[in-house]
Tab-separated table of N, CA and C in Angstrom:
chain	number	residue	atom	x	y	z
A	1	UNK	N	24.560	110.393	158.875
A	1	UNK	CA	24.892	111.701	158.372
A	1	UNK	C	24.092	112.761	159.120
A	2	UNK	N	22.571	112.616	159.536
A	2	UNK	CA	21.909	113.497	160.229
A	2	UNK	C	22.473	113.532	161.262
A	3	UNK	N	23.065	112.533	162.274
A	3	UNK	CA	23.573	112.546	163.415
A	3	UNK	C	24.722	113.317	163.398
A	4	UNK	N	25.624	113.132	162.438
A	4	UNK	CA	26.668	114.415	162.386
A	4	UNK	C	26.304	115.879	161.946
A	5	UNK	N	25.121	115.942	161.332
A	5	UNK	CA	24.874	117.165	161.435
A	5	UNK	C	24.538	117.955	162.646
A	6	UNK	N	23.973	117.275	163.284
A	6	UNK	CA	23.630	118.062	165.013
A	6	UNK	C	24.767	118.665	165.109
A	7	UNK	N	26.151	118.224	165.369
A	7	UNK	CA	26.960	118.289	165.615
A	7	UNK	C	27.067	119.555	165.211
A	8	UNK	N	26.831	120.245	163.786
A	8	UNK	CA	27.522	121.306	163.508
A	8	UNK	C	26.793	122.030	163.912
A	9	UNK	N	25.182	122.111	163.964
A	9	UNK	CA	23.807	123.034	164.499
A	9	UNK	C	24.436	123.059	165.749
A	10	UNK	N	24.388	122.257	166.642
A	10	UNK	CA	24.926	122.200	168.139
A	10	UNK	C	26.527	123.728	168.356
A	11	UNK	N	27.140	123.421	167.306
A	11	UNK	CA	28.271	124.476	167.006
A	11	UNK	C	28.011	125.652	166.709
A	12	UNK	N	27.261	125.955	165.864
A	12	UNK	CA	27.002	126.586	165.094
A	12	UNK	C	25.558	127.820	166.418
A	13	UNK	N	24.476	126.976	166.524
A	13	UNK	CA	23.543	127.766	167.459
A	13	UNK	C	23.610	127.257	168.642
A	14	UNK	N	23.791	125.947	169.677
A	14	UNK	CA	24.124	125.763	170.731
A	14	UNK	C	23.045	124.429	170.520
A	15	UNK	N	23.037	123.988	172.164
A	15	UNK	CA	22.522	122.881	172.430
A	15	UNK	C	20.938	122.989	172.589
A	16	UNK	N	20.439	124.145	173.048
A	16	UNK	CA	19.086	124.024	173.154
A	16	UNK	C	18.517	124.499	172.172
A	17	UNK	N	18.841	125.162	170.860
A	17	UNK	CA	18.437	125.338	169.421
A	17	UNK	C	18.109	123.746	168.986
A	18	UNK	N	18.931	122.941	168.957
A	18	UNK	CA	19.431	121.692	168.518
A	18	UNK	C	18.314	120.747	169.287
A	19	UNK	N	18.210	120.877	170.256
A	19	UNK	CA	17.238	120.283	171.036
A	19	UNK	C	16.002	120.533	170.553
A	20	UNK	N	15.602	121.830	170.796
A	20	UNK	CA	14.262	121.958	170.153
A	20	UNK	C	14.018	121.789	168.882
A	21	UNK	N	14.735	121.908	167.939
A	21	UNK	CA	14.560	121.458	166.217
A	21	UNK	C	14.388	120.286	166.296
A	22	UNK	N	14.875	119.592	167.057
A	22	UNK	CA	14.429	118.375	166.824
A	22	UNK	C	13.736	117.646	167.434
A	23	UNK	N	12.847	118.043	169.073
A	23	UNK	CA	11.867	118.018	169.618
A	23	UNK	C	10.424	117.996	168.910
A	24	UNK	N	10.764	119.209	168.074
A	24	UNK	CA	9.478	120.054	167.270
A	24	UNK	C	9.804	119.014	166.236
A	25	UNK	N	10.378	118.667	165.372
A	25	UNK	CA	10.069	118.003	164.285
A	25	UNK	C	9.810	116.992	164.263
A	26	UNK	N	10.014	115.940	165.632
A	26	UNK	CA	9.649	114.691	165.965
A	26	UNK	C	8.182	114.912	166.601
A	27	UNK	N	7.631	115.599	167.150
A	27	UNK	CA	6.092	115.962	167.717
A	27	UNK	C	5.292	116.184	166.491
A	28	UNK	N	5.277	117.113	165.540
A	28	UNK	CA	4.620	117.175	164.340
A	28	UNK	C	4.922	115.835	163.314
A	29	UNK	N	5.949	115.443	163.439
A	29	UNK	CA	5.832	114.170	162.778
A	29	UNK	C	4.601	112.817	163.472
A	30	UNK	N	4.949	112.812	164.332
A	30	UNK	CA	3.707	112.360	165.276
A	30	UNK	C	2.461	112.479	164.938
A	31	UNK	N	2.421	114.235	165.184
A	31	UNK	CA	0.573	114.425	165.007
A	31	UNK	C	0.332	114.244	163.255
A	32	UNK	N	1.278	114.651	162.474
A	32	UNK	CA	0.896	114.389	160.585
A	32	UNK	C	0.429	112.733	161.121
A	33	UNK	N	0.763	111.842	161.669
A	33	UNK	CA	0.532	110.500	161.101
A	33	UNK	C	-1.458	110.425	161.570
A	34	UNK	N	-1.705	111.319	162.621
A	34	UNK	CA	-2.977	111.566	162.873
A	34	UNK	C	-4.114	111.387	161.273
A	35	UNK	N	-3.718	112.165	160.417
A	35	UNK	CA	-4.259	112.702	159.462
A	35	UNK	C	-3.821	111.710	158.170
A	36	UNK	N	-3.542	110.833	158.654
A	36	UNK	CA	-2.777	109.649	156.903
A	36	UNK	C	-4.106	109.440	156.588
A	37	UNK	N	-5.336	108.972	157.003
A	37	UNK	CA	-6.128	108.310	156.221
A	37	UNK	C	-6.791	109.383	155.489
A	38	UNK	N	-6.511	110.907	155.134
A	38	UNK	CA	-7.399	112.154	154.710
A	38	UNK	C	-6.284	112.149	153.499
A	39	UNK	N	-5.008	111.787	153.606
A	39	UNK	CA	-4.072	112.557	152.685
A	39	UNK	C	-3.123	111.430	152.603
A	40	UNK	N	-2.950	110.561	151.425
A	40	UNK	CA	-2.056	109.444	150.914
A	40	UNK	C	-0.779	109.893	151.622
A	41	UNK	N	-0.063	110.840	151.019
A	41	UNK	CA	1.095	111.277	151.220
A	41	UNK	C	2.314	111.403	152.644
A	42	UNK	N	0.917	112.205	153.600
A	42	UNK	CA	1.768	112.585	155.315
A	42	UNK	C	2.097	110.928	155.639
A	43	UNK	N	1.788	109.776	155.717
A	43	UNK	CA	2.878	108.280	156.530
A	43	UNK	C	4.114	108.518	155.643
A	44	UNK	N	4.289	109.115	153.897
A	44	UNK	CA	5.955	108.740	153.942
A	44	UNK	C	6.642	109.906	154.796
A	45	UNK	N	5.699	111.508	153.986
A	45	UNK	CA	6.239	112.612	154.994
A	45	UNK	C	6.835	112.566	156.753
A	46	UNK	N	5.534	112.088	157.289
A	46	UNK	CA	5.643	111.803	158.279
A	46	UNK	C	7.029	110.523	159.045
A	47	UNK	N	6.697	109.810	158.155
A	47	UNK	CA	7.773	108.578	158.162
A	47	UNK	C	9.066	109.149	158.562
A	48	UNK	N	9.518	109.936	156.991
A	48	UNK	CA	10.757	110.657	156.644
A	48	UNK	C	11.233	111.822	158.043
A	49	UNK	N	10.178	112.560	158.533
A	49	UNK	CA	10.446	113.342	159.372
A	49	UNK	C	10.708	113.348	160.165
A	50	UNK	N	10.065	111.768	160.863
A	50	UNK	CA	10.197	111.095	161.944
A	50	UNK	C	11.743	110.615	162.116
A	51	UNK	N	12.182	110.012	161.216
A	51	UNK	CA	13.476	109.284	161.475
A	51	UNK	C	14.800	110.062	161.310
A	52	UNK	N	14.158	111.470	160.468
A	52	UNK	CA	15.873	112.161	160.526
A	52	UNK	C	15.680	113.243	161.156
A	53	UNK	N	14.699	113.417	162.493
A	53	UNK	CA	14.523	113.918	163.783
A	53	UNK	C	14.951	112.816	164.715
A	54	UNK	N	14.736	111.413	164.536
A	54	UNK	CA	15.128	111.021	165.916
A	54	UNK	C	16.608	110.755	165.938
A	55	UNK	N	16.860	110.312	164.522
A	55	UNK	CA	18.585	109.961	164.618
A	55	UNK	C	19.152	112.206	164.891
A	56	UNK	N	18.605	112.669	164.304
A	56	UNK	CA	18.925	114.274	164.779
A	56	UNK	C	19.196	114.276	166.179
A	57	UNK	N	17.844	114.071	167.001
A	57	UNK	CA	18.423	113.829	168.415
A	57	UNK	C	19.055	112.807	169.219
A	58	UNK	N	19.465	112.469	168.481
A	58	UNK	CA	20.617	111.129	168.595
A	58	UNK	C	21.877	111.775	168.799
A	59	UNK	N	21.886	112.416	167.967
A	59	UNK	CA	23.218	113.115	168.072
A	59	UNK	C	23.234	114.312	169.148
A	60	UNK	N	22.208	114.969	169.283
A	60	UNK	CA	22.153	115.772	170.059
A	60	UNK	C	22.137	115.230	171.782
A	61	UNK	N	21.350	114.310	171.802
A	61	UNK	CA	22.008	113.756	172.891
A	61	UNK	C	23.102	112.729	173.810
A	62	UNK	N	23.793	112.455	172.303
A	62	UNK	CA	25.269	111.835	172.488
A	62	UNK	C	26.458	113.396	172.538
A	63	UNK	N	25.954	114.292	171.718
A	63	UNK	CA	27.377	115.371	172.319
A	63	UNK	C	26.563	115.984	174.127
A	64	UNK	N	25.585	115.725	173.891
A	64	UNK	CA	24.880	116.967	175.559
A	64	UNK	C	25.642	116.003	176.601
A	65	UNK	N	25.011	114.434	176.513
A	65	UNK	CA	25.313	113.434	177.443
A	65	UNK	C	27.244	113.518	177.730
A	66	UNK	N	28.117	113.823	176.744
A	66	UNK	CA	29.091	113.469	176.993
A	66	UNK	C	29.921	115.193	177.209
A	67	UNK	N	29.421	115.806	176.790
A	67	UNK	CA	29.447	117.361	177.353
A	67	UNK	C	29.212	117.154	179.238
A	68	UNK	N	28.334	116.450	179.185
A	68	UNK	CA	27.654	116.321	181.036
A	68	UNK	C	28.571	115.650	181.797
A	69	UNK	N	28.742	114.295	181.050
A	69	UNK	CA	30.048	113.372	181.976
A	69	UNK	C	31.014	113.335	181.200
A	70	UNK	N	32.057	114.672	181.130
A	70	UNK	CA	33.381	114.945	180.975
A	70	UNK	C	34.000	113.670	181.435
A	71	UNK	N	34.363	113.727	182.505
A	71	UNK	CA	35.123	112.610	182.969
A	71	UNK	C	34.809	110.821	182.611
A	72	UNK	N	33.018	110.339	182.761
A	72	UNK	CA	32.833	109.796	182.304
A	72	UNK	C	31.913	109.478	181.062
A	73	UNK	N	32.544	109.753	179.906
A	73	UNK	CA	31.913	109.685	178.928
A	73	UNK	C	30.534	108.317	178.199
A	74	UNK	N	31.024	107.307	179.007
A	74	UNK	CA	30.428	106.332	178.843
A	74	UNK	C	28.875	106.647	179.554
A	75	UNK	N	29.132	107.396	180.698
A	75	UNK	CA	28.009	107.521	181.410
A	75	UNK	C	26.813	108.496	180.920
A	76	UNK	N	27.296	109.475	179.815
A	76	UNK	CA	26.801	110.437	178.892
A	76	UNK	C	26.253	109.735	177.877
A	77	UNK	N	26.821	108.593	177.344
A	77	UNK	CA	26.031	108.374	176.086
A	77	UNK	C	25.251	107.048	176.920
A	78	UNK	N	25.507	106.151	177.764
A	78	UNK	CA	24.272	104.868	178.398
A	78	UNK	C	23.117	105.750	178.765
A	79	UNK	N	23.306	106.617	179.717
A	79	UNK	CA	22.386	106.828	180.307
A	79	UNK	C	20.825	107.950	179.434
A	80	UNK	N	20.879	108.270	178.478
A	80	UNK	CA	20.230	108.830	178.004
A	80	UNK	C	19.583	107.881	176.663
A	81	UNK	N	20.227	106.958	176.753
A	81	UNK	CA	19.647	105.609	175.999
A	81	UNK	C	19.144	104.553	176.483
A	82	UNK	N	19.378	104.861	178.038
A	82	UNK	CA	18.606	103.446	178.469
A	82	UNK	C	17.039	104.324	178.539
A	83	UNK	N	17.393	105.635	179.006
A	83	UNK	CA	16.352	106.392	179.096
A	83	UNK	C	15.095	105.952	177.956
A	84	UNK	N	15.540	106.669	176.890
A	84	UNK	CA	14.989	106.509	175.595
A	84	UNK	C	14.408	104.701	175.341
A	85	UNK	N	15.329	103.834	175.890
A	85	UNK	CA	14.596	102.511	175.718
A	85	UNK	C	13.296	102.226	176.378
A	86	UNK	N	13.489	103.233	177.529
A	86	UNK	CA	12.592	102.908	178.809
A	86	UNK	C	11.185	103.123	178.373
A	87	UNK	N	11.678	104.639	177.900
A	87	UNK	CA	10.174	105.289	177.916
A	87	UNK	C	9.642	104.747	176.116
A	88	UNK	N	9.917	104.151	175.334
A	88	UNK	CA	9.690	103.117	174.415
A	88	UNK	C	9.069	101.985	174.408
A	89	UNK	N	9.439	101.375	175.661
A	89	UNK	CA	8.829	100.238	176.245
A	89	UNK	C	7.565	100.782	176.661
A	90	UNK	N	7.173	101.904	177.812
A	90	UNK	CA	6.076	102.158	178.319
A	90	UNK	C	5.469	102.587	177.436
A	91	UNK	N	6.174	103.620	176.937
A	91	UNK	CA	4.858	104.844	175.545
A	91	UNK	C	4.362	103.695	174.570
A	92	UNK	N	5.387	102.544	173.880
A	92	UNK	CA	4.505	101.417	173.210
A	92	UNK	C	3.234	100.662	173.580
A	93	UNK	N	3.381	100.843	174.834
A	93	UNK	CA	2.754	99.743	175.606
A	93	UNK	C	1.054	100.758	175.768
A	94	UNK	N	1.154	101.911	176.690
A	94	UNK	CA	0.523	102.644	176.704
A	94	UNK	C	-0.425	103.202	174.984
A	95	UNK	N	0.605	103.298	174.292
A	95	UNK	CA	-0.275	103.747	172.834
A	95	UNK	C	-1.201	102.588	172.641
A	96	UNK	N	-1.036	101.215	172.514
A	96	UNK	CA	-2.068	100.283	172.272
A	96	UNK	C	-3.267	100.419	173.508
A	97	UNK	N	-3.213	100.557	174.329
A	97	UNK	CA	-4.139	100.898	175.394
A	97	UNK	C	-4.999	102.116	174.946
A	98	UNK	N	-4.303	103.083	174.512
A	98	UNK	CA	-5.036	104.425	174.065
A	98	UNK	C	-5.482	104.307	172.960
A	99	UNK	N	-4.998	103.645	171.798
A	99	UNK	CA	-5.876	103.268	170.381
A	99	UNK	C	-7.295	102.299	170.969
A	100	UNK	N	-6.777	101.437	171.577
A	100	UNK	CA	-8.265	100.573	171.991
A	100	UNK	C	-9.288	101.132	172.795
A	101	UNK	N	-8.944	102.105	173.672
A	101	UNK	CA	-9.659	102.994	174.114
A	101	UNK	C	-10.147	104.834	173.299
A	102	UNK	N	-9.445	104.841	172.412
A	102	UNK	CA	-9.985	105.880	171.674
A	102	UNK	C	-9.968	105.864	170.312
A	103	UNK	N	-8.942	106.091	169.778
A	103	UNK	CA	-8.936	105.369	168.567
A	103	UNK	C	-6.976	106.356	167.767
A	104	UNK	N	-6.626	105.001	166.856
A	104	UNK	CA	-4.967	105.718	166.540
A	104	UNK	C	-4.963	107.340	166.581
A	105	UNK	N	-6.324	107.643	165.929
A	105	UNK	CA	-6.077	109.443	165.411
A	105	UNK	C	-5.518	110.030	166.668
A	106	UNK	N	-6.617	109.998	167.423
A	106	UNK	CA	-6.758	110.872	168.643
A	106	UNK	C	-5.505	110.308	169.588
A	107	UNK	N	-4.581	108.855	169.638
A	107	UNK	CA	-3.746	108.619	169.871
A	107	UNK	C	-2.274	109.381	169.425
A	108	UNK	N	-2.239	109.436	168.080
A	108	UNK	CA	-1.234	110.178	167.707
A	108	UNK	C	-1.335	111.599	168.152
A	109	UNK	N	-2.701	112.249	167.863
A	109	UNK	CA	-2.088	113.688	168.488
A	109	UNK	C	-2.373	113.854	169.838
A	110	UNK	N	-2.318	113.024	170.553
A	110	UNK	CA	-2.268	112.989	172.120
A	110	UNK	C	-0.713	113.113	172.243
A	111	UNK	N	0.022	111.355	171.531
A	111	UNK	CA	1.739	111.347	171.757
A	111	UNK	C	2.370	113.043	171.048
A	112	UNK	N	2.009	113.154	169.954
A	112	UNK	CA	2.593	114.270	169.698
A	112	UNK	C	2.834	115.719	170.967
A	113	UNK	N	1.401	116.042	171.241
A	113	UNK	CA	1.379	116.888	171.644
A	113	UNK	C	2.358	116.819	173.282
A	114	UNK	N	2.521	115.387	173.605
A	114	UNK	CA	2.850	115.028	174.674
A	114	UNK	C	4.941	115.156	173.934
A	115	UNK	N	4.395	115.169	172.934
A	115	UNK	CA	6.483	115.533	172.461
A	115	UNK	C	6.871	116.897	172.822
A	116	UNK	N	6.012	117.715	172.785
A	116	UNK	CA	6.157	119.399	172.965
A	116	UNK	C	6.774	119.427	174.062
A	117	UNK	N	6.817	118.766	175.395
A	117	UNK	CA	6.536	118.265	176.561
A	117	UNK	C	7.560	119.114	176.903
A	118	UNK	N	9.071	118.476	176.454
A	118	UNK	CA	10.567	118.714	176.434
A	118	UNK	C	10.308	120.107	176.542
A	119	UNK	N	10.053	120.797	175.436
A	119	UNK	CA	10.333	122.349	175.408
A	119	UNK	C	9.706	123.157	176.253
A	120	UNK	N	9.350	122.477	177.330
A	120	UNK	CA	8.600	123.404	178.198
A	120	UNK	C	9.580	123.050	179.756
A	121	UNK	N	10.171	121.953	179.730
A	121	UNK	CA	10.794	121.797	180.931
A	121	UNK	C	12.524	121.161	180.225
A	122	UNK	N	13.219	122.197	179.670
A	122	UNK	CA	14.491	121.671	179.513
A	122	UNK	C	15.069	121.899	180.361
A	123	UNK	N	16.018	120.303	180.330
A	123	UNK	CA	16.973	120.152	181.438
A	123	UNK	C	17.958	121.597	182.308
A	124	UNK	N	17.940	121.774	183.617
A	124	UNK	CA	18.493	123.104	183.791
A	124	UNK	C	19.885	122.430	183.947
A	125	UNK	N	20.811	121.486	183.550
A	125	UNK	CA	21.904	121.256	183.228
A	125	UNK	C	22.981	122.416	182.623
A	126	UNK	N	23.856	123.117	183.239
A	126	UNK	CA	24.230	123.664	182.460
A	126	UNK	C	25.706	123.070	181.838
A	127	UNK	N	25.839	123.555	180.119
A	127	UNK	CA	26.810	122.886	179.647
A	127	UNK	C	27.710	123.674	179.485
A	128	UNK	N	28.616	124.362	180.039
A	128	UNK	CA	30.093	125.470	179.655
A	128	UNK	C	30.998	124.636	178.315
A	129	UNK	N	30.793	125.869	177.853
A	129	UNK	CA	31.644	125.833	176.618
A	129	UNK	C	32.961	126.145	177.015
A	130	UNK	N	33.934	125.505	175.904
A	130	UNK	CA	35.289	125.727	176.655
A	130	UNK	C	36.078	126.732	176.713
A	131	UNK	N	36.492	126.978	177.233
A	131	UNK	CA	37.309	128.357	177.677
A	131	UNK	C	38.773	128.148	176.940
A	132	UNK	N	38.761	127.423	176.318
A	132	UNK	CA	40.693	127.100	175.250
A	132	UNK	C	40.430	127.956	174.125
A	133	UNK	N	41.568	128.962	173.716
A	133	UNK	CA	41.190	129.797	172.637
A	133	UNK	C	41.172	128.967	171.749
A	134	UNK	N	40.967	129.282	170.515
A	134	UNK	CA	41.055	128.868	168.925
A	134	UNK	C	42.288	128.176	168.742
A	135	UNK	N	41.839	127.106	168.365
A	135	UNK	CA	43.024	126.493	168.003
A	135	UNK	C	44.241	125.775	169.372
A	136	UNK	N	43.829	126.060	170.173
A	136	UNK	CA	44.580	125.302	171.533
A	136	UNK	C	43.717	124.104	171.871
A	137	UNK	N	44.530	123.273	172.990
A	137	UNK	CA	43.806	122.141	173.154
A	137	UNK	C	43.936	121.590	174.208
A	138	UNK	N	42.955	121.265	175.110
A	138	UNK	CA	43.183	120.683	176.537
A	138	UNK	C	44.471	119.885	175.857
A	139	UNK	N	45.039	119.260	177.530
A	139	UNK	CA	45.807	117.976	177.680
A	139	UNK	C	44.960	116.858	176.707
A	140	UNK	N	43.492	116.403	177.479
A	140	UNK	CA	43.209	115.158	176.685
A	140	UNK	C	43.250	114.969	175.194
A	141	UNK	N	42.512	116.243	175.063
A	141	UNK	CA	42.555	116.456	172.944
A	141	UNK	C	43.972	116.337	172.342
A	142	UNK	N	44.978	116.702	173.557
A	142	UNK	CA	46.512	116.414	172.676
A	142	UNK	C	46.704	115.157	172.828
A	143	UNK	N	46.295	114.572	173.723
A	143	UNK	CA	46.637	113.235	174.174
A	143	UNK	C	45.688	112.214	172.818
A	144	UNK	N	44.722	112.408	172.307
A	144	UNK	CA	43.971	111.974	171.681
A	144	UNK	C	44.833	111.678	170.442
A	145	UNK	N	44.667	113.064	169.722
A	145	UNK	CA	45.518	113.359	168.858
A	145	UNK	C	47.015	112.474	168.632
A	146	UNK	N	47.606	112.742	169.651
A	146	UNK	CA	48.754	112.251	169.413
A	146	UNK	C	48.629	110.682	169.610
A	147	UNK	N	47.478	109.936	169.825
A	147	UNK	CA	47.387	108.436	169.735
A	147	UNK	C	46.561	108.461	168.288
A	148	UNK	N	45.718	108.929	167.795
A	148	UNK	CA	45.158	108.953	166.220
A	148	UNK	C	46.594	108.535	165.438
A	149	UNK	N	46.928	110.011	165.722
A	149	UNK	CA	48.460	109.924	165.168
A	149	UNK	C	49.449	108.651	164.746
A	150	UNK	N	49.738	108.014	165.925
A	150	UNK	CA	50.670	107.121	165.939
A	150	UNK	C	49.842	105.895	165.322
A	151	UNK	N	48.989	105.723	165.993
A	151	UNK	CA	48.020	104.577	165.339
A	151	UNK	C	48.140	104.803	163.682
A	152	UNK	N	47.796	105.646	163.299
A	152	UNK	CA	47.631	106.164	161.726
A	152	UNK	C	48.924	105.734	161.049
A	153	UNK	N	50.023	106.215	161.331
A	153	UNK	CA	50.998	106.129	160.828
A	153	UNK	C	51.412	104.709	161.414
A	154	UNK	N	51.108	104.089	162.184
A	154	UNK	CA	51.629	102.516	162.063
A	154	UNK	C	50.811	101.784	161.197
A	155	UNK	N	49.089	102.173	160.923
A	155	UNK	CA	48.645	101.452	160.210
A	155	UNK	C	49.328	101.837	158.449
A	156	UNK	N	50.144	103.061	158.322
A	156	UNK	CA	50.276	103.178	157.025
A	156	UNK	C	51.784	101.824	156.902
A	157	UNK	N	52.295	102.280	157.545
A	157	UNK	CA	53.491	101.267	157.681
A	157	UNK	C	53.631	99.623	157.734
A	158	UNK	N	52.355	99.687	158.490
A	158	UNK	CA	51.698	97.920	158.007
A	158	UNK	C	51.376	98.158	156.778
A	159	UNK	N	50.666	98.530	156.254
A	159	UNK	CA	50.292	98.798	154.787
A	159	UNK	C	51.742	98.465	153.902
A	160	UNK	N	52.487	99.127	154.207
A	160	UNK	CA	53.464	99.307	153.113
A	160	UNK	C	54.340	97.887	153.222
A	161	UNK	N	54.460	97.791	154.919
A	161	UNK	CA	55.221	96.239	154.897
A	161	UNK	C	55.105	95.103	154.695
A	162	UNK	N	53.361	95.035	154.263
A	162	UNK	CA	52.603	94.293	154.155
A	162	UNK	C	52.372	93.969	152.556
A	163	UNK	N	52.660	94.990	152.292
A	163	UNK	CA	52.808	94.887	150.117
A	163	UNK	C	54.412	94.661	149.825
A	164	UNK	N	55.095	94.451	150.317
A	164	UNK	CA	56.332	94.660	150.682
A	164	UNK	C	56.980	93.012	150.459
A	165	UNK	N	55.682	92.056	151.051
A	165	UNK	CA	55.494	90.509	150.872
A	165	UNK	C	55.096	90.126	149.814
A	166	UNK	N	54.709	90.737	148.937
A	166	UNK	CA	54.655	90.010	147.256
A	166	UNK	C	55.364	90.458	146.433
């Protein structure tokens, strides 16, 4: 459900609003976990903030990625997830190195502050919005449409021919 909400923020204020809301709320979620052993409460806060920021930019970077490769859409949503696996693998790997060498606190608001990171160098990608007035629709969106369509209405028709047998 958070992931479809991007969707409408993304509509609604654009892609780099969307980006940074949820940049910023995944970095402070970060540095709160700094501070759990002072205050019971910030690991669920933190927890909570954490996960409906990252599925947030989940979504935000499944419409940017497939905004980018129009043509290949597949290549919009892999490639910004292998990304994300990548740097998961290293930043995991790296945080245990930095807790044993300093300690979790000073670990977390190191990663945090290292989340800000994004908002200082966003992608200069630019994404054009579409130029189809209100309510018109490329070729593909009709083409879409009109396979929803048919699909839909054959699955109602199985339905019916299918009760049709008892």
């Amino acid at each position: 459900m958070i992931g479809g909400i991007s969707g409408a923020i993304i509509d609604k204020r654009g892609l780099r609003y969307a980006f940074n809301l949820g940049v910023i709320a995944l970095a402070i979620a970060t540095i709160a976990l700094a501070f759990t052993p002072k205050i019971w409460i910030i690991p669920f806060i933190s927890a909570s903030l954490f996960g409906l920021s990252y599925i947030f930019l989940t979504g935000v970077l499944l419409v940017w990625g497939i905004k980018i490769f129009v043509k290949n859409a597949s290549l919009g949503i892999g490639i910004p997830f292998l990304m994300l696996a990548i740097g998961q693998v290293i930043g995991s790997s790296l945080a245990g190195l930095f807790i044993d060498m300093f300690n979790f606190m000073y670990t977390f608001i190191i990663y945090g502050l290292i989340g800000f990171i994004p908002l200082l160098i966003y992608p200069k990608v630019e994404v054009l919005e579409s130029k189809l007035p209100d309510g018109d629709y490329s070729q593909l969106q009709q083409q879409n449409a009109e396979i929803l369509n048919h699909e839909s209405m054959n699955d109602t028709h199985d339905q019916y021919a299918h009760h049709q047998h008892y």
